[in-house]
């Protein structure tokens, strides 16, 4: 269901003769009425230029994927743009641990905002939890995080029975 249809269905009717509110800009932060997770639309707009913030994803086999993120982009979405196998089974709704990763350098880990209780509760369920574990859907890139290295764990737990791996849209 598209967002505009969803907005109409939750009580924001369109009145003839009144222009609907413009769609928020791609960098606008929104709160969904159905979730407490912050939704950032910035990384979802393919018309935006590529990024300039260097992020290094260390894969399970030790190889490194160098990516360029956008200010305000969620690390999970950046990984998906670069075909890094950071799953995100719950589509960044803070309901699983399949985007679990490790922040390799302590200086970068310390720059991140503290994990909220919901993230900490989920991380407690993640296989191979470490002191620098975070969920990729909760790491929001900033200029200061340029050069961050995010290492994928050797395994994640996907609770979908059919092995569903969502694609970003």
PDB file of C-alpha atoms in Angstrom:
ATOM      1  CA  UNK A   1       0.000   0.000   0.000  1.00  0.00           C
ATOM      2  CA  UNK A   2       1.512   3.354  -0.916  1.00  0.00           C
ATOM      3  CA  UNK A   3       2.200   5.960   1.728  1.00  0.00           C
ATOM      4  CA  UNK A   4      -0.313   8.390   0.274  1.00  0.00           C
ATOM      5  CA  UNK A   5      -3.068   5.794   0.431  1.00  0.00           C
ATOM      6  CA  UNK A   6      -1.995   4.909   3.948  1.00  0.00           C
ATOM      7  CA  UNK A   7      -2.185   8.567   5.011  1.00  0.00           C
ATOM      8  CA  UNK A   8      -5.727   8.849   3.666  1.00  0.00           C
ATOM      9  CA  UNK A   9      -6.719   5.642   5.423  1.00  0.00           C
ATOM     10  CA  UNK A  10      -5.540   6.900   8.815  1.00  0.00           C
ATOM     11  CA  UNK A  11      -7.677   9.977   8.811  1.00  0.00           C
ATOM     12  CA  UNK A  12      -6.104  12.656   6.697  1.00  0.00           C
ATOM     13  CA  UNK A  13      -8.767  12.984   4.002  1.00  0.00           C
ATOM     14  CA  UNK A  14      -8.156  14.951   0.843  1.00  0.00           C
ATOM     15  CA  UNK A  15     -10.622  17.814   0.503  1.00  0.00           C
ATOM     16  CA  UNK A  16     -11.390  19.020  -2.995  1.00  0.00           C
ATOM     17  CA  UNK A  17     -10.012  22.489  -3.640  1.00  0.00           C
ATOM     18  CA  UNK A  18      -7.344  22.169  -0.944  1.00  0.00           C
ATOM     19  CA  UNK A  19      -3.868  21.208  -2.067  1.00  0.00           C
ATOM     20  CA  UNK A  20      -2.480  18.179  -0.228  1.00  0.00           C
ATOM     21  CA  UNK A  21       0.666  18.737   1.799  1.00  0.00           C
ATOM     22  CA  UNK A  22       3.797  18.245  -0.278  1.00  0.00           C
ATOM     23  CA  UNK A  23       5.712  15.007   0.173  1.00  0.00           C
ATOM     24  CA  UNK A  24       8.476  15.514   2.738  1.00  0.00           C
ATOM     25  CA  UNK A  25      11.926  16.116   1.318  1.00  0.00           C
ATOM     26  CA  UNK A  26      14.198  13.061   1.151  1.00  0.00           C
ATOM     27  CA  UNK A  27      16.165  14.314   4.147  1.00  0.00           C
ATOM     28  CA  UNK A  28      13.121  14.750   6.381  1.00  0.00           C
ATOM     29  CA  UNK A  29      12.832  12.563   9.465  1.00  0.00           C
ATOM     30  CA  UNK A  30       9.395  11.097  10.110  1.00  0.00           C
ATOM     31  CA  UNK A  31       7.761   9.222  12.922  1.00  0.00           C
ATOM     32  CA  UNK A  32       5.379   6.561  11.718  1.00  0.00           C
ATOM     33  CA  UNK A  33       2.092   6.319  13.626  1.00  0.00           C
ATOM     34  CA  UNK A  34       2.635   2.544  13.780  1.00  0.00           C
ATOM     35  CA  UNK A  35       6.253   2.407  14.882  1.00  0.00           C
ATOM     36  CA  UNK A  36       8.585   4.151  17.273  1.00  0.00           C
ATOM     37  CA  UNK A  37      11.500   3.645  14.886  1.00  0.00           C
ATOM     38  CA  UNK A  38      12.717   6.729  13.075  1.00  0.00           C
ATOM     39  CA  UNK A  39      12.244   6.489   9.316  1.00  0.00           C
ATOM     40  CA  UNK A  40      14.808   8.329   7.248  1.00  0.00           C
ATOM     41  CA  UNK A  41      13.786   8.792   3.652  1.00  0.00           C
ATOM     42  CA  UNK A  42      17.166  10.233   2.648  1.00  0.00           C
ATOM     43  CA  UNK A  43      18.730   6.968   1.490  1.00  0.00           C
ATOM     44  CA  UNK A  44      15.616   5.766  -0.313  1.00  0.00           C
ATOM     45  CA  UNK A  45      15.698   8.345  -3.112  1.00  0.00           C
ATOM     46  CA  UNK A  46      17.698   6.991  -6.067  1.00  0.00           C
ATOM     47  CA  UNK A  47      17.735  10.447  -7.677  1.00  0.00           C
ATOM     48  CA  UNK A  48      20.031  11.738  -4.931  1.00  0.00           C
ATOM     49  CA  UNK A  49      23.741  11.856  -5.637  1.00  0.00           C
ATOM     50  CA  UNK A  50      25.967   9.104  -4.343  1.00  0.00           C
ATOM     51  CA  UNK A  51      27.578   9.558  -0.990  1.00  0.00           C
ATOM     52  CA  UNK A  52      30.881  10.987   0.130  1.00  0.00           C
ATOM     53  CA  UNK A  53      31.246   9.494   3.630  1.00  0.00           C
ATOM     54  CA  UNK A  54      33.589   6.469   3.437  1.00  0.00           C
ATOM     55  CA  UNK A  55      32.277   3.334   5.154  1.00  0.00           C
ATOM     56  CA  UNK A  56      34.107   0.008   5.053  1.00  0.00           C
ATOM     57  CA  UNK A  57      32.078  -3.198   5.402  1.00  0.00           C
ATOM     58  CA  UNK A  58      34.133  -6.243   6.421  1.00  0.00           C
ATOM     59  CA  UNK A  59      32.412  -9.371   5.117  1.00  0.00           C
ATOM     60  CA  UNK A  60      32.373 -12.807   6.744  1.00  0.00           C
ATOM     61  CA  UNK A  61      35.278 -13.962   4.571  1.00  0.00           C
ATOM     62  CA  UNK A  62      37.399 -10.966   5.591  1.00  0.00           C
ATOM     63  CA  UNK A  63      37.059  -9.116   2.279  1.00  0.00           C
ATOM     64  CA  UNK A  64      36.188  -5.432   2.460  1.00  0.00           C
ATOM     65  CA  UNK A  65      33.532  -3.517   0.532  1.00  0.00           C
ATOM     66  CA  UNK A  66      34.304   0.195   0.399  1.00  0.00           C
ATOM     67  CA  UNK A  67      31.145   2.290   0.211  1.00  0.00           C
ATOM     68  CA  UNK A  68      30.325   5.976   0.133  1.00  0.00           C
ATOM     69  CA  UNK A  69      27.373   6.954   2.296  1.00  0.00           C
ATOM     70  CA  UNK A  70      25.229  10.053   2.515  1.00  0.00           C
ATOM     71  CA  UNK A  71      24.917  12.230   5.587  1.00  0.00           C
ATOM     72  CA  UNK A  72      21.834  10.918   7.443  1.00  0.00           C
ATOM     73  CA  UNK A  73      21.828   7.553   5.653  1.00  0.00           C
ATOM     74  CA  UNK A  74      21.215   4.408   7.679  1.00  0.00           C
ATOM     75  CA  UNK A  75      24.128   1.948   7.507  1.00  0.00           C
ATOM     76  CA  UNK A  76      21.755  -0.920   6.628  1.00  0.00           C
ATOM     77  CA  UNK A  77      20.446   0.951   3.572  1.00  0.00           C
ATOM     78  CA  UNK A  78      23.988   1.826   2.504  1.00  0.00           C
ATOM     79  CA  UNK A  79      24.954  -1.842   2.777  1.00  0.00           C
ATOM     80  CA  UNK A  80      21.972  -2.791   0.633  1.00  0.00           C
ATOM     81  CA  UNK A  81      22.892  -0.172  -1.994  1.00  0.00           C
ATOM     82  CA  UNK A  82      26.345  -1.788  -2.270  1.00  0.00           C
ATOM     83  CA  UNK A  83      25.046  -5.391  -2.210  1.00  0.00           C
ATOM     84  CA  UNK A  84      26.663  -6.068   1.161  1.00  0.00           C
ATOM     85  CA  UNK A  85      24.907  -9.099   2.692  1.00  0.00           C
ATOM     86  CA  UNK A  86      23.560  -7.198   5.714  1.00  0.00           C
ATOM     87  CA  UNK A  87      20.094  -8.692   5.639  1.00  0.00           C
ATOM     88  CA  UNK A  88      17.617  -6.437   7.420  1.00  0.00           C
ATOM     89  CA  UNK A  89      14.783  -9.007   7.494  1.00  0.00           C
ATOM     90  CA  UNK A  90      12.433  -6.639   9.368  1.00  0.00           C
ATOM     91  CA  UNK A  91      13.124  -3.862   6.854  1.00  0.00           C
ATOM     92  CA  UNK A  92      14.710  -1.587   9.462  1.00  0.00           C
ATOM     93  CA  UNK A  93      11.708  -1.612  11.794  1.00  0.00           C
ATOM     94  CA  UNK A  94      13.833  -2.556  14.836  1.00  0.00           C
ATOM     95  CA  UNK A  95      12.274  -6.005  15.148  1.00  0.00           C
ATOM     96  CA  UNK A  96      15.130  -8.431  14.366  1.00  0.00           C
ATOM     97  CA  UNK A  97      18.905  -8.824  14.556  1.00  0.00           C
ATOM     98  CA  UNK A  98      19.790  -9.656  10.952  1.00  0.00           C
ATOM     99  CA  UNK A  99      21.575  -6.311  10.465  1.00  0.00           C
ATOM    100  CA  UNK A 100      23.794  -6.994  13.491  1.00  0.00           C
ATOM    101  CA  UNK A 101      27.343  -5.786  12.953  1.00  0.00           C
ATOM    102  CA  UNK A 102      30.440  -4.850  14.929  1.00  0.00           C
ATOM    103  CA  UNK A 103      31.920  -1.361  14.985  1.00  0.00           C
ATOM    104  CA  UNK A 104      35.602  -2.228  14.604  1.00  0.00           C
ATOM    105  CA  UNK A 105      37.265   0.823  16.132  1.00  0.00           C
ATOM    106  CA  UNK A 106      36.349   1.996  19.610  1.00  0.00           C
ATOM    107  CA  UNK A 107      36.609   5.686  18.629  1.00  0.00           C
ATOM    108  CA  UNK A 108      33.768   5.216  16.129  1.00  0.00           C
ATOM    109  CA  UNK A 109      31.737   3.111  18.548  1.00  0.00           C
ATOM    110  CA  UNK A 110      32.033   5.935  21.097  1.00  0.00           C
ATOM    111  CA  UNK A 111      30.823   8.501  18.519  1.00  0.00           C
ATOM    112  CA  UNK A 112      27.514   6.668  18.054  1.00  0.00           C
ATOM    113  CA  UNK A 113      24.558   7.597  20.236  1.00  0.00           C
ATOM    114  CA  UNK A 114      23.962   5.039  22.962  1.00  0.00           C
ATOM    115  CA  UNK A 115      21.752   2.148  21.927  1.00  0.00           C
ATOM    116  CA  UNK A 116      18.158   2.580  23.047  1.00  0.00           C
ATOM    117  CA  UNK A 117      16.569  -0.094  25.208  1.00  0.00           C
ATOM    118  CA  UNK A 118      14.759  -1.696  22.231  1.00  0.00           C
ATOM    119  CA  UNK A 119      18.042  -2.109  20.348  1.00  0.00           C
ATOM    120  CA  UNK A 120      19.791  -3.488  23.431  1.00  0.00           C
ATOM    121  CA  UNK A 121      16.984  -6.007  23.975  1.00  0.00           C
ATOM    122  CA  UNK A 122      17.315  -7.218  20.385  1.00  0.00           C
ATOM    123  CA  UNK A 123      21.103  -7.346  20.558  1.00  0.00           C
ATOM    124  CA  UNK A 124      20.783  -9.650  23.571  1.00  0.00           C
ATOM    125  CA  UNK A 125      19.238 -12.168  21.140  1.00  0.00           C
ATOM    126  CA  UNK A 126      21.926 -11.764  18.456  1.00  0.00           C
ATOM    127  CA  UNK A 127      24.348 -14.629  17.915  1.00  0.00           C
ATOM    128  CA  UNK A 128      27.991 -13.776  18.682  1.00  0.00           C
ATOM    129  CA  UNK A 129      27.223 -10.611  20.626  1.00  0.00           C
ATOM    130  CA  UNK A 130      30.274  -8.435  21.309  1.00  0.00           C
ATOM    131  CA  UNK A 131      30.966  -5.236  23.249  1.00  0.00           C
ATOM    132  CA  UNK A 132      30.914  -3.270  19.973  1.00  0.00           C
ATOM    133  CA  UNK A 133      27.748  -4.871  18.553  1.00  0.00           C
ATOM    134  CA  UNK A 134      25.151  -2.580  17.014  1.00  0.00           C
ATOM    135  CA  UNK A 135      22.250  -2.965  14.612  1.00  0.00           C
ATOM    136  CA  UNK A 136      22.944  -1.522  11.167  1.00  0.00           C
ATOM    137  CA  UNK A 137      19.443  -0.059  11.044  1.00  0.00           C
ATOM    138  CA  UNK A 138      20.310   2.114  14.048  1.00  0.00           C
ATOM    139  CA  UNK A 139      23.637   3.501  12.778  1.00  0.00           C
ATOM    140  CA  UNK A 140      22.969   6.832  11.101  1.00  0.00           C
ATOM    141  CA  UNK A 141      25.922   8.135   9.133  1.00  0.00           C
ATOM    142  CA  UNK A 142      27.410  11.537   9.852  1.00  0.00           C
ATOM    143  CA  UNK A 143      30.501  13.330   8.586  1.00  0.00           C
ATOM    144  CA  UNK A 144      32.289  12.423  11.842  1.00  0.00           C
ATOM    145  CA  UNK A 145      31.787   8.712  11.142  1.00  0.00           C
ATOM    146  CA  UNK A 146      33.750   8.908   7.872  1.00  0.00           C
ATOM    147  CA  UNK A 147      36.102   5.901   7.749  1.00  0.00           C
ATOM    148  CA  UNK A 148      34.017   3.670  10.057  1.00  0.00           C
ATOM    149  CA  UNK A 149      34.535  -0.085   9.617  1.00  0.00           C
ATOM    150  CA  UNK A 150      31.490  -2.286  10.180  1.00  0.00           C
ATOM    151  CA  UNK A 151      32.224  -5.998  10.385  1.00  0.00           C
ATOM    152  CA  UNK A 152      29.491  -8.535   9.702  1.00  0.00           C
ATOM    153  CA  UNK A 153      29.176 -11.401  12.194  1.00  0.00           C
ATOM    154  CA  UNK A 154      29.864 -14.971  11.097  1.00  0.00           C
ATOM    155  CA  UNK A 155      26.125 -15.743  11.397  1.00  0.00           C
ATOM    156  CA  UNK A 156      22.818 -14.001  12.034  1.00  0.00           C
ATOM    157  CA  UNK A 157      19.469 -15.374  13.148  1.00  0.00           C
ATOM    158  CA  UNK A 158      16.618 -14.928  10.673  1.00  0.00           C
ATOM    159  CA  UNK A 159      13.387 -16.068  12.260  1.00  0.00           C
ATOM    160  CA  UNK A 160      11.478 -16.209   8.966  1.00  0.00           C
ATOM    161  CA  UNK A 161      10.615 -19.841   8.268  1.00  0.00           C
ATOM    162  CA  UNK A 162      10.933 -19.470   4.507  1.00  0.00           C
ATOM    163  CA  UNK A 163      14.287 -17.666   4.627  1.00  0.00           C
ATOM    164  CA  UNK A 164      12.700 -14.443   3.341  1.00  0.00           C
ATOM    165  CA  UNK A 165      15.282 -11.774   2.535  1.00  0.00           C
ATOM    166  CA  UNK A 166      13.547  -8.440   1.891  1.00  0.00           C
ATOM    167  CA  UNK A 167      14.752  -6.118  -0.838  1.00  0.00           C
ATOM    168  CA  UNK A 168      14.924  -2.383  -0.244  1.00  0.00           C
ATOM    169  CA  UNK A 169      12.225  -0.423  -2.015  1.00  0.00           C
TER     170      UNK A 169
END
